[in-house]
CSV table of C-alpha atoms in Angstrom, one decimal:
chain,number,residue,atom,x,y,z
A,1338,UNK,CA,0.0,-0.1,0.1
A,1339,UNK,CA,1.5,3.2,-1.3
A,1340,UNK,CA,1.3,5.9,1.6
A,1341,UNK,CA,2.7,9.4,2.0
A,1342,UNK,CA,6.0,9.8,3.7
A,1343,UNK,CA,5.7,12.3,6.5
A,1344,UNK,CA,8.0,15.4,6.9
A,1345,UNK,CA,8.8,17.5,9.8
A,1346,UNK,CA,6.7,20.8,10.1
A,1347,UNK,CA,9.8,22.8,9.8
A,1348,UNK,CA,10.2,21.7,6.2
A,1349,UNK,CA,7.0,23.4,5.0
A,1350,UNK,CA,7.6,25.7,2.1
A,1351,UNK,CA,7.2,29.5,2.3
A,1352,UNK,CA,3.7,29.9,1.1
A,1353,UNK,CA,4.1,33.5,0.4
A,1354,UNK,CA,6.6,32.9,-2.5
A,1355,UNK,CA,4.7,29.9,-4.0
A,1356,UNK,CA,2.2,30.6,-6.7
A,1357,UNK,CA,-0.9,28.4,-7.4
A,1358,UNK,CA,-3.3,28.3,-10.4
A,1359,UNK,CA,-6.8,26.8,-9.9
A,1360,UNK,CA,-8.5,26.3,-13.2
A,1361,UNK,CA,-12.5,26.4,-12.5
A,1362,UNK,CA,-14.8,27.8,-9.8
A,1363,UNK,CA,-17.0,25.0,-9.6
A,1364,UNK,CA,-17.4,23.3,-6.3
A,1365,UNK,CA,-14.0,21.6,-6.5
A,1366,UNK,CA,-12.3,24.9,-7.4
A,1367,UNK,CA,-13.9,26.6,-4.4
A,1368,UNK,CA,-12.7,23.8,-2.2
A,1369,UNK,CA,-9.2,23.8,-3.6
A,1370,UNK,CA,-9.0,27.6,-3.1
A,1371,UNK,CA,-10.5,27.5,0.4
A,1372,UNK,CA,-7.9,25.0,1.9
A,1373,UNK,CA,-5.0,26.6,0.0
A,1374,UNK,CA,-6.0,29.9,1.7
A,1375,UNK,CA,-6.4,28.3,4.9
A,1376,UNK,CA,-2.7,27.0,4.7
A,1377,UNK,CA,-1.3,30.6,4.0
A,1378,UNK,CA,-1.2,30.6,0.1
A,1379,UNK,CA,-2.9,33.0,-2.2
A,1380,UNK,CA,-4.2,31.0,-5.3
A,1381,UNK,CA,-5.6,32.5,-8.4
A,1382,UNK,CA,-8.7,30.7,-9.7
A,1383,UNK,CA,-9.5,31.2,-13.4
A,1384,UNK,CA,-13.1,30.8,-14.2
A,1385,UNK,CA,-14.4,31.0,-18.0
A,1386,UNK,CA,-17.9,31.9,-16.8
A,1387,UNK,CA,-19.4,35.0,-15.0
A,1388,UNK,CA,-20.3,33.0,-11.9
A,1389,UNK,CA,-19.3,30.3,-9.5
A,1390,UNK,CA,-20.8,26.9,-9.1
A,1391,UNK,CA,-19.9,25.0,-12.1
A,1392,UNK,CA,-22.8,22.9,-13.3
A,1393,UNK,CA,-25.0,24.4,-10.8
A,1394,UNK,CA,-24.7,27.9,-12.2
A,1395,UNK,CA,-26.7,26.9,-15.3
A,1396,UNK,CA,-29.2,24.0,-15.0
A,1397,UNK,CA,-32.8,23.2,-16.0
A,1398,UNK,CA,-35.5,24.7,-13.4
A,1399,UNK,CA,-36.6,21.1,-12.4
A,1400,UNK,CA,-33.2,20.1,-11.3
A,1401,UNK,CA,-32.6,19.3,-7.8
A,1402,UNK,CA,-30.2,17.3,-5.8
A,1403,UNK,CA,-30.3,13.6,-6.0
A,1404,UNK,CA,-28.4,13.1,-3.0
A,1405,UNK,CA,-29.5,13.9,0.6
A,1406,UNK,CA,-28.4,17.3,1.8
A,1407,UNK,CA,-26.6,15.8,4.7
A,1408,UNK,CA,-24.2,14.1,2.4
A,1409,UNK,CA,-24.1,17.0,0.0
A,1410,UNK,CA,-22.6,19.6,2.2
A,1411,UNK,CA,-19.3,21.2,3.1
A,1412,UNK,CA,-17.9,19.8,6.5
A,1413,UNK,CA,-17.5,23.1,8.1
A,1414,UNK,CA,-20.6,24.9,6.6
A,1415,UNK,CA,-24.1,23.7,7.4
A,1416,UNK,CA,-27.1,24.4,5.2
A,1417,UNK,CA,-29.3,27.2,6.1
A,1418,UNK,CA,-32.1,26.4,8.6
A,1419,UNK,CA,-34.3,27.7,6.1
A,1420,UNK,CA,-33.7,24.7,3.6
A,1421,UNK,CA,-36.2,22.2,5.0
A,1422,UNK,CA,-36.1,19.7,2.1
A,1423,UNK,CA,-33.8,16.8,2.0
A,1424,UNK,CA,-33.4,17.2,-1.5
A,1425,UNK,CA,-33.0,21.0,-2.2
A,1426,UNK,CA,-33.7,22.5,-5.6
A,1427,UNK,CA,-31.1,23.9,-8.0
A,1428,UNK,CA,-31.5,27.5,-6.7
A,1429,UNK,CA,-31.0,26.5,-3.0
A,1430,UNK,CA,-28.0,24.7,-4.1
A,1431,UNK,CA,-26.7,27.6,-6.1
A,1432,UNK,CA,-27.2,30.0,-3.1
A,1433,UNK,CA,-25.7,27.4,-0.7
A,1434,UNK,CA,-22.5,27.3,-2.7
A,1435,UNK,CA,-22.3,31.1,-3.1
A,1436,UNK,CA,-22.9,31.5,0.7
A,1437,UNK,CA,-19.8,29.2,1.2
A,1438,UNK,CA,-17.6,31.3,-1.2
A,1439,UNK,CA,-18.7,34.5,0.7
A,1440,UNK,CA,-18.1,33.1,4.0
A,1441,UNK,CA,-14.6,32.1,3.3
A,1442,UNK,CA,-13.7,35.2,1.1
A,1443,UNK,CA,-12.9,33.1,-2.0
A,1444,UNK,CA,-14.5,35.6,-4.6
A,1445,UNK,CA,-11.6,38.0,-4.6
A,1446,UNK,CA,-9.2,35.2,-5.8
A,1447,UNK,CA,-11.4,34.5,-8.7
A,1448,UNK,CA,-10.7,36.0,-12.3
A,1449,UNK,CA,-14.1,35.7,-14.1
A,1450,UNK,CA,-14.6,35.4,-17.9
A,1451,UNK,CA,-11.2,34.2,-18.1
A,1452,UNK,CA,-10.9,30.9,-20.1
A,1453,UNK,CA,-7.7,28.8,-19.8
A,1454,UNK,CA,-6.6,27.8,-23.4
A,1455,UNK,CA,-3.7,25.7,-22.4
A,1456,UNK,CA,-1.2,24.8,-19.9
A,1457,UNK,CA,2.7,24.1,-20.5
A,1458,UNK,CA,5.1,22.6,-18.3
A,1459,UNK,CA,8.6,24.1,-18.5
A,1460,UNK,CA,11.3,22.2,-17.0
A,1461,UNK,CA,15.1,22.9,-16.4
A,1462,UNK,CA,15.7,19.2,-17.3
A,1463,UNK,CA,15.4,17.4,-20.4
A,1464,UNK,CA,12.4,15.2,-21.3
A,1465,UNK,CA,14.8,12.3,-21.2
A,1466,UNK,CA,15.9,13.3,-17.7
A,1467,UNK,CA,12.3,13.7,-16.5
A,1468,UNK,CA,11.6,10.3,-17.7
A,1469,UNK,CA,14.2,8.8,-15.3
A,1470,UNK,CA,13.0,10.6,-12.3
A,1471,UNK,CA,12.5,8.3,-9.2
A,1472,UNK,CA,10.3,10.8,-7.4
A,1473,UNK,CA,7.4,12.9,-8.5
A,1474,UNK,CA,8.7,16.4,-9.6
A,1475,UNK,CA,12.1,15.2,-9.1
A,1476,UNK,CA,11.9,15.5,-5.3
A,1477,UNK,CA,8.6,14.2,-4.2
A,1478,UNK,CA,7.1,17.3,-3.1
A,1479,UNK,CA,4.7,19.8,-4.5
A,1480,UNK,CA,7.0,22.7,-5.3
A,1481,UNK,CA,10.1,21.8,-7.1
A,1482,UNK,CA,12.8,24.2,-8.6
A,1483,UNK,CA,12.9,22.1,-11.7
A,1484,UNK,CA,10.0,23.4,-13.3
A,1485,UNK,CA,7.1,26.0,-13.8
A,1486,UNK,CA,3.8,25.9,-15.4
A,1487,UNK,CA,2.7,28.4,-18.0
A,1488,UNK,CA,-0.8,28.9,-18.2
A,1489,UNK,CA,-2.0,30.9,-21.3
A,1490,UNK,CA,-5.4,32.6,-20.5
A,1491,UNK,CA,-8.1,34.2,-22.8
A,1492,UNK,CA,-10.0,37.1,-21.5
A,1493,UNK,CA,-13.6,36.5,-22.7
A,1494,UNK,CA,-14.5,40.3,-22.0
A,1495,UNK,CA,-12.1,41.5,-24.6
A,1496,UNK,CA,-11.9,41.4,-28.4
A,1497,UNK,CA,-8.1,41.3,-28.3
A,1498,UNK,CA,-6.8,37.9,-30.0
A,1499,UNK,CA,-3.8,37.9,-27.7
A,1500,UNK,CA,-3.8,35.5,-24.8
A,1501,UNK,CA,-2.1,36.4,-21.4
A,1502,UNK,CA,0.5,33.9,-20.1
A,1503,UNK,CA,0.9,33.4,-16.3
A,1504,UNK,CA,3.8,31.7,-14.6
A,1505,UNK,CA,2.7,29.3,-11.6
A,1506,UNK,CA,4.8,27.1,-9.4
A,1507,UNK,CA,1.6,24.5,-9.0
A,1508,UNK,CA,-1.6,24.1,-11.0
A,1509,UNK,CA,-4.8,22.5,-9.8
A,1510,UNK,CA,-7.3,21.3,-12.4
A,1511,UNK,CA,-10.9,21.7,-11.1
A,1512,UNK,CA,-12.8,21.2,-14.5
A,1513,UNK,CA,-15.1,18.4,-12.6
A,1514,UNK,CA,-16.3,15.4,-14.2
A,1515,UNK,CA,-19.0,17.1,-16.4
A,1516,UNK,CA,-16.0,19.6,-17.7
A,1517,UNK,CA,-18.6,21.8,-19.4
A,1518,UNK,CA,-18.2,19.8,-22.8
A,1519,UNK,CA,-21.0,18.7,-24.6
A,1520,UNK,CA,-21.1,14.9,-25.3
A,1521,UNK,CA,-22.5,14.7,-28.9
A,1522,UNK,CA,-22.2,11.8,-31.2
A,1523,UNK,CA,-20.6,11.6,-34.6
A,1524,UNK,CA,-23.2,11.3,-37.3
A,1525,UNK,CA,-22.5,9.9,-40.9
A,1526,UNK,CA,-22.8,12.4,-43.7
A,1527,UNK,CA,-26.4,13.4,-44.3
A,1528,UNK,CA,-27.6,11.3,-41.3
A,1529,UNK,CA,-27.4,14.0,-38.5
A,1530,UNK,CA,-29.0,17.2,-37.4
A,1531,UNK,CA,-28.8,18.9,-40.8
A,1532,UNK,CA,-31.5,16.6,-42.1
A,1533,UNK,CA,-34.0,17.4,-39.4
A,1534,UNK,CA,-36.5,20.1,-40.0
A,1535,UNK,CA,-36.8,21.1,-36.5
A,1536,UNK,CA,-34.0,22.4,-34.0
A,1537,UNK,CA,-31.4,20.3,-32.4
A,1538,UNK,CA,-29.5,21.3,-29.2
A,1539,UNK,CA,-27.5,19.7,-26.4
A,1540,UNK,CA,-29.0,19.8,-22.8
A,1541,UNK,CA,-26.2,22.1,-21.8
A,1542,UNK,CA,-27.6,24.5,-24.3
A,1543,UNK,CA,-31.1,24.2,-23.2
A,1544,UNK,CA,-30.1,24.6,-19.5
A,1545,UNK,CA,-28.5,27.9,-20.3
A,1546,UNK,CA,-31.4,29.3,-21.9
A,1547,UNK,CA,-33.3,32.1,-20.0
A,1548,UNK,CA,-36.7,31.5,-21.6
A,1549,UNK,CA,-36.4,27.7,-21.9
A,1550,UNK,CA,-40.1,27.2,-20.8
A,1551,UNK,CA,-41.2,29.4,-23.4
A,1552,UNK,CA,-39.0,28.0,-26.1
A,1553,UNK,CA,-40.3,24.3,-25.7
A,1554,UNK,CA,-44.0,25.6,-25.2
A,1555,UNK,CA,-46.6,23.8,-27.4
A,1556,UNK,CA,-43.9,22.0,-29.2
A,1557,UNK,CA,-43.3,18.4,-29.6
A,1558,UNK,CA,-39.9,17.3,-28.2
A,1559,UNK,CA,-37.8,14.3,-28.2
A,1560,UNK,CA,-35.0,13.8,-25.8
A,1561,UNK,CA,-32.2,11.5,-26.5
A,1562,UNK,CA,-31.1,9.9,-23.4
A,1563,UNK,CA,-32.3,8.4,-20.2
A,1564,UNK,CA,-29.8,9.7,-17.6
A,1565,UNK,CA,-30.8,12.5,-14.8
A,1566,UNK,CA,-30.5,15.7,-17.2
A,1567,UNK,CA,-32.8,13.7,-19.7
A,1568,UNK,CA,-35.2,13.0,-16.9
A,1569,UNK,CA,-35.1,16.5,-15.5
A,1570,UNK,CA,-35.8,18.2,-18.9
A,1571,UNK,CA,-38.6,15.6,-19.6
A,1572,UNK,CA,-40.3,16.5,-16.4
A,1573,UNK,CA,-39.9,20.1,-17.3
A,1574,UNK,CA,-41.3,19.9,-20.6
A,1575,UNK,CA,-44.2,17.6,-19.5
A,1576,UNK,CA,-45.0,20.2,-16.8
A,1577,UNK,CA,-45.3,22.9,-19.3
A,1578,UNK,CA,-47.0,21.0,-22.1
A,1579,UNK,CA,-49.1,18.5,-20.6
A,1580,UNK,CA,-50.6,15.5,-22.3
A,1581,UNK,CA,-51.5,17.8,-25.4
A,1582,UNK,CA,-48.0,17.8,-26.6
A,1583,UNK,CA,-46.2,14.9,-25.0
A,1584,UNK,CA,-42.3,14.6,-24.5
A,1585,UNK,CA,-40.7,11.5,-26.2
A,1586,UNK,CA,-37.7,9.9,-24.5
A,1587,UNK,CA,-35.5,7.9,-26.9
A,1588,UNK,CA,-32.8,5.8,-25.5
A,1589,UNK,CA,-30.6,2.8,-25.9
A,1590,UNK,CA,-30.1,1.6,-22.4
A,1591,UNK,CA,-32.9,1.8,-19.6
A,1592,UNK,CA,-31.5,2.9,-16.2
A,1593,UNK,CA,-33.0,2.2,-12.7
A,1594,UNK,CA,-34.6,5.5,-11.3
A,1595,UNK,CA,-34.6,5.8,-7.6
A,1596,UNK,CA,-37.1,7.4,-5.7
A,1597,UNK,CA,-36.0,10.0,-2.9
A,1598,UNK,CA,-36.9,7.6,0.2
A,1599,UNK,CA,-34.9,4.7,-1.3
A,1600,UNK,CA,-31.9,7.1,-1.7
A,1601,UNK,CA,-32.0,8.2,1.9
A,1602,UNK,CA,-32.2,4.5,2.7
A,1603,UNK,CA,-29.2,3.6,0.6
A,1604,UNK,CA,-27.2,6.2,2.1
A,1605,UNK,CA,-28.1,5.4,5.6
A,1606,UNK,CA,-26.5,2.0,5.0
A,1607,UNK,CA,-23.1,3.1,3.4
A,1608,UNK,CA,-21.0,2.2,6.3
A,1609,UNK,CA,-17.9,0.2,7.3
A,1610,UNK,CA,-19.7,-3.0,7.6
A,1611,UNK,CA,-21.3,-2.8,4.1
A,1612,UNK,CA,-17.7,-2.1,2.8
A,1613,UNK,CA,-16.6,-5.7,4.2
A,1614,UNK,CA,-18.6,-7.2,1.3
A,1615,UNK,CA,-16.4,-5.2,-1.4
A,1616,UNK,CA,-13.0,-6.5,-2.5
A,1617,UNK,CA,-10.3,-3.9,-2.2
A,1618,UNK,CA,-7.0,-3.5,-3.7
A,1619,UNK,CA,-4.2,-5.8,-2.3
A,1620,UNK,CA,-6.4,-6.9,0.5
A,1621,UNK,CA,-5.1,-9.5,3.1
A,1622,UNK,CA,-6.4,-13.0,3.1
A,1623,UNK,CA,-9.0,-12.5,5.9
A,1624,UNK,CA,-10.6,-9.4,4.3
A,1625,UNK,CA,-10.7,-11.4,0.8
A,1626,UNK,CA,-12.4,-14.3,2.5
A,1627,UNK,CA,-14.9,-12.0,4.4
A,1628,UNK,CA,-15.7,-10.2,1.1
A,1629,UNK,CA,-16.1,-13.4,-0.8
A,1630,UNK,CA,-18.4,-15.0,1.9
A,1631,UNK,CA,-20.4,-11.8,2.2
A,1632,UNK,CA,-20.7,-10.7,-1.3
A,1633,UNK,CA,-23.9,-12.8,-2.0
A,1634,UNK,CA,-25.6,-10.3,0.6
A,1635,UNK,CA,-24.9,-7.5,-2.1
A,1636,UNK,CA,-26.6,-9.7,-4.7
A,1637,UNK,CA,-29.7,-10.0,-2.4
A,1638,UNK,CA,-29.7,-6.2,-1.7
A,1639,UNK,CA,-29.5,-5.7,-5.3
A,1640,UNK,CA,-32.5,-7.9,-6.4
A,1641,UNK,CA,-34.6,-6.7,-3.3
A,1642,UNK,CA,-34.0,-3.1,-4.6
A,1643,UNK,CA,-34.7,-4.1,-8.3
A,1644,UNK,CA,-38.0,-6.0,-7.5
A,1645,UNK,CA,-39.2,-3.0,-5.3
A,1646,UNK,CA,-38.7,-0.6,-8.4
A,1647,UNK,CA,-40.4,-2.8,-10.7
A,1648,UNK,CA,-43.4,-3.0,-8.2
A,1649,UNK,CA,-43.3,0.8,-7.9
A,1650,UNK,CA,-43.0,1.8,-11.3
A,1651,UNK,CA,-44.8,0.2,-14.7
A,1652,UNK,CA,-41.3,-0.9,-15.9
A,1653,UNK,CA,-42.6,-4.0,-17.4
A,1654,UNK,CA,-45.6,-2.3,-19.0
A,1655,UNK,CA,-43.6,0.0,-21.1
A,1656,UNK,CA,-40.6,-2.5,-21.6
A,1657,UNK,CA,-38.1,-0.5,-19.9
A,1658,UNK,CA,-36.7,-2.9,-17.3
A,1659,UNK,CA,-33.0,-2.4,-17.4
A,1660,UNK,CA,-30.9,-5.3,-18.5
A,1661,UNK,CA,-28.3,-4.7,-15.9
A,1662,UNK,CA,-28.5,-5.1,-12.2
A,1663,UNK,CA,-29.0,-2.3,-9.8
A,1664,UNK,CA,-25.7,-2.7,-8.1
A,1665,UNK,CA,-24.0,-2.8,-11.4
A,1666,UNK,CA,-25.3,0.6,-12.0
A,1667,UNK,CA,-24.3,2.4,-8.9
A,1668,UNK,CA,-20.8,0.9,-8.9
A,1669,UNK,CA,-20.1,1.7,-12.5
A,1670,UNK,CA,-19.0,4.9,-14.0
A,1671,UNK,CA,-20.8,6.9,-16.7
A,1672,UNK,CA,-19.2,10.2,-16.5
A,1673,UNK,CA,-16.6,12.2,-18.0
A,1674,UNK,CA,-13.1,10.4,-18.8
A,1675,UNK,CA,-9.7,12.0,-18.7
A,1676,UNK,CA,-9.7,12.9,-22.5
A,1677,UNK,CA,-12.5,15.7,-21.4
A,1678,UNK,CA,-9.5,17.7,-20.0
A,1679,UNK,CA,-6.5,16.2,-21.6
A,1680,UNK,CA,-6.5,18.7,-24.5
A,1681,UNK,CA,-5.8,21.6,-22.2
A,1682,UNK,CA,-2.1,20.3,-22.0
A,1683,UNK,CA,0.3,21.4,-24.5
A,1684,UNK,CA,2.5,18.4,-24.1
A,1685,UNK,CA,1.6,15.4,-26.2
A,1686,UNK,CA,3.2,13.3,-23.7
A,1687,UNK,CA,1.0,14.6,-20.8
A,1688,UNK,CA,-2.1,13.9,-23.0
A,1689,UNK,CA,-0.9,10.5,-23.7
A,1690,UNK,CA,-0.5,9.9,-19.8
A,1691,UNK,CA,-4.2,10.9,-19.2
A,1692,UNK,CA,-5.7,8.9,-22.0
A,1693,UNK,CA,-3.5,5.8,-21.5
A,1694,UNK,CA,-5.8,4.5,-18.5
A,1695,UNK,CA,-9.2,4.5,-17.3
A,1696,UNK,CA,-8.0,5.5,-13.6
A,1697,UNK,CA,-4.5,7.0,-13.9
A,1698,UNK,CA,-4.5,9.3,-10.6
A,1699,UNK,CA,-3.0,8.5,-7.3
A,1700,UNK,CA,-5.5,9.0,-4.5
A,1701,UNK,CA,-7.6,10.2,-7.6
A,1702,UNK,CA,-6.1,13.3,-8.0
A,1703,UNK,CA,-2.3,13.0,-8.7
A,1704,UNK,CA,-0.9,11.6,-11.9
A,1705,UNK,CA,2.5,9.9,-11.2
A,1706,UNK,CA,4.2,11.4,-14.3
A,1707,UNK,CA,2.8,15.0,-14.3
A,1708,UNK,CA,4.6,16.9,-11.8
A,1709,UNK,CA,3.5,20.1,-10.0
A,1710,UNK,CA,-0.1,19.4,-10.9
A,1711,UNK,CA,-3.3,17.9,-9.1
A,1712,UNK,CA,-6.7,17.1,-10.4
A,1713,UNK,CA,-9.4,17.9,-7.9
A,1714,UNK,CA,-13.1,16.9,-8.4
A,1715,UNK,CA,-12.6,14.0,-10.6
A,1716,UNK,CA,-13.2,11.3,-8.0
A,1717,UNK,CA,-16.3,9.0,-8.4
A,1718,UNK,CA,-19.1,9.5,-5.9
A,1719,UNK,CA,-22.8,9.7,-5.4
A,1720,UNK,CA,-21.8,12.7,-2.8
A,1721,UNK,CA,-19.6,14.9,-4.9
A,1722,UNK,CA,-18.7,17.6,-2.2
A,1723,UNK,CA,-18.0,15.0,0.2
A,1724,UNK,CA,-15.2,13.1,-1.8
A,1725,UNK,CA,-14.0,16.4,-3.2
A,1726,UNK,CA,-13.5,18.2,0.0
A,1727,UNK,CA,-11.5,15.4,1.7
A,1728,UNK,CA,-9.0,15.4,-1.3
A,1729,UNK,CA,-8.8,19.2,-1.3
A,1730,UNK,CA,-7.9,18.8,2.3
A,1731,UNK,CA,-5.2,16.3,1.4
A,1732,UNK,CA,-3.8,18.3,-1.2
A,1733,UNK,CA,-3.6,21.4,0.9
A,1734,UNK,CA,-1.6,19.2,3.6
A,1735,UNK,CA,0.8,18.3,0.6
A,1736,UNK,CA,1.1,21.6,-0.6
A,1737,UNK,CA,2.1,22.8,3.0
A,1738,UNK,CA,4.9,20.2,3.1
A,1739,UNK,CA,3.5,17.7,5.7
A,1740,UNK,CA,4.2,14.7,3.8
A,1741,UNK,CA,6.1,13.6,0.4
A,1742,UNK,CA,4.4,11.4,-2.1
A,1743,UNK,CA,5.8,7.7,-2.7
A,1744,UNK,CA,8.0,7.1,-5.6
A,1745,UNK,CA,6.6,7.1,-9.1
A,1746,UNK,CA,7.1,3.4,-9.4
A,1747,UNK,CA,5.1,3.0,-6.1
A,1748,UNK,CA,2.2,5.4,-7.3
A,1749,UNK,CA,2.0,3.7,-10.5
A,1750,UNK,CA,1.8,0.3,-8.9
A,1751,UNK,CA,-1.1,1.7,-6.7
A,1752,UNK,CA,-2.9,3.0,-9.7
A,1753,UNK,CA,-2.8,-0.5,-11.3
A,1754,UNK,CA,-3.9,-2.2,-8.4
A,1755,UNK,CA,-7.0,0.0,-8.2
A,1756,UNK,CA,-7.5,-0.3,-11.9
A,1757,UNK,CA,-7.5,-4.2,-11.5
A,1758,UNK,CA,-9.9,-4.0,-8.8
A,1759,UNK,CA,-12.4,-1.7,-10.8
A,1760,UNK,CA,-12.2,-4.5,-13.6
A,1761,UNK,CA,-13.6,-6.9,-11.2
A,1762,UNK,CA,-16.9,-4.9,-10.8
A,1763,UNK,CA,-17.1,-3.5,-14.3
A,1764,UNK,CA,-20.6,-4.4,-15.6
A,1765,UNK,CA,-20.5,-5.1,-19.6
A,1766,UNK,CA,-23.2,-2.3,-19.9
A,1767,UNK,CA,-21.0,0.4,-18.7
A,1768,UNK,CA,-17.6,1.7,-19.9
A,1769,UNK,CA,-15.8,1.0,-16.6
A,1770,UNK,CA,-16.2,0.2,-13.0
A,1771,UNK,CA,-15.7,2.6,-10.3
A,1772,UNK,CA,-15.4,0.4,-7.1
A,1773,UNK,CA,-14.2,3.4,-5.0
A,1774,UNK,CA,-17.9,4.5,-5.1
A,1775,UNK,CA,-18.6,1.3,-2.9
A,1776,UNK,CA,-15.4,2.1,-0.7
A,1777,UNK,CA,-15.7,5.8,0.5
A,1778,UNK,CA,-14.7,5.0,4.0
A,1779,UNK,CA,-11.9,2.8,2.9
A,1780,UNK,CA,-10.4,5.6,0.6
A,1781,UNK,CA,-11.1,8.2,3.4
A,1782,UNK,CA,-9.0,6.0,5.6
A,1783,UNK,CA,-6.1,6.0,3.3
A,1784,UNK,CA,-6.1,9.9,2.9
A,1785,UNK,CA,-6.4,10.1,6.8
A,1786,UNK,CA,-3.4,8.1,7.4
A,1787,UNK,CA,-1.4,10.1,4.5
A,1788,UNK,CA,-2.3,13.3,6.5
A,1789,UNK,CA,-1.4,11.6,9.9
A,1790,UNK,CA,-5.0,11.6,11.2
A,1791,UNK,CA,-7.0,9.0,12.9
A,1792,UNK,CA,-9.1,7.4,10.4
A,1793,UNK,CA,-11.6,6.5,13.1
A,1794,UNK,CA,-14.1,9.3,13.2
A,1795,UNK,CA,-16.9,8.3,15.4
A,1796,UNK,CA,-17.2,8.1,19.3
A,1797,UNK,CA,-18.0,4.5,19.6
A,1798,UNK,CA,-17.1,1.3,17.9
A,1799,UNK,CA,-20.6,0.5,17.1
A,1800,UNK,CA,-21.0,3.9,15.5
A,1801,UNK,CA,-17.8,3.5,13.5
A,1802,UNK,CA,-19.0,0.2,12.3
A,1803,UNK,CA,-22.7,0.6,11.6
A,1804,UNK,CA,-23.2,4.3,11.3
A,1805,UNK,CA,-22.9,6.3,7.9
A,1806,UNK,CA,-19.7,8.3,7.4
A,1807,UNK,CA,-20.5,11.9,6.1
A,1808,UNK,CA,-18.8,15.3,5.6
A,1809,UNK,CA,-19.2,16.4,9.3
A,1810,UNK,CA,-17.2,13.4,10.4
A,1811,UNK,CA,-14.2,15.0,8.5
A,1812,UNK,CA,-14.6,18.5,9.5
A,1813,UNK,CA,-11.4,18.5,11.6
A,1814,UNK,CA,-8.4,16.7,10.0
A,1815,UNK,CA,-5.8,19.3,10.9
A,1816,UNK,CA,-4.4,17.3,13.9
A,1817,UNK,CA,-3.6,13.7,14.7
A,1818,UNK,CA,-6.9,11.9,15.9
A,1819,UNK,CA,-10.2,13.4,16.8
A,1820,UNK,CA,-11.2,15.1,20.1
A,1821,UNK,CA,-14.0,13.4,21.7
């Protein structure tokens, strides 16, 4: 198991002289900025839009959280008492995120309407010498004298064609899993939108419209897809047009849609005991045996939920029973892969590193061969803030110089072990498996150990084993252990 190497506090870098660029002001960018500020740094955040919040800054009116708010929250910033709903709507989420940015004085560090066009790593060593490094960035620490990042930025508020180039010691990519890139299929000639008499648009363009309800009023609309955005838009159109102008969902693969009460039940049962049923990378024989013996419980759990959903909804009547199991769906990934943001790198080699694996990151945020750079907000989870925040804390500890990374070889081995573990759980209906979704507490334990913090976050052994772990359990990771 690759773990961080702890360093004496006196070896922490001089934060005032270190420059950090954060690309993106969505949830992950705000968290990265907040914890960098907490460690004494003064980061610069580049945001292409005129507002914060990422995917929440522009979304459909019908969109709301699909995660209970007690899991979708910042560890040290509670939801307002005025928000009574377990699943707040998009306006409430946006207000919550904005309040967080105001509370921690993040907004002054953001350059709005500034689009990062490319980033380029300039190193004093040759590429051949870089490839021979045993330690990340040559020294295993965040800040290395061997290189700098040049960040090329386009100011979207000016008509000038010249981009401004900034120099930074460290770059944090916070483009998120959605990355603002529309996933549009490639069509053969004369087989695409150009042969359709109506209008064709992506859900992102629809969400960005100020008059979406007026635009779709009294129109026959077909939605291609069956994921959350498709369901949200379908519900919105049905509300506006009713049965007189029905909305059609056209999809290749049906997916399990889960009601809110069942979502809350599932989250209540994500605990240490439930994680014993899942195999882990390089697990000891006893844990392997335990997972093998308990894994049938997962199958039973999945079948019970599937039968409940088939009873609750008329899936058989409309022939939309998914071919895959419920469990296969929740532990598989359907979101953006690394190619969505690989193009921001000028280096062809760095692009190849990102495209060469489905799980290329150590601790889900560090690529072993891309120095002085981290990616925050890419980790798979059903509670994005929860998993992103603990990695932002881990990164801030690393930036402060509290631990070194393992060797490049050890990190690559760790990445390969996780990828092998993911393949064990990959459903053939999905591009890749994300077993880390089922091992949130196990992943948090690894991060806590790197930071020299006690991974046990509850007051009693029974709570530690059977109670769900949420953001508030990891509010204070600044010292060894947790005060009781």
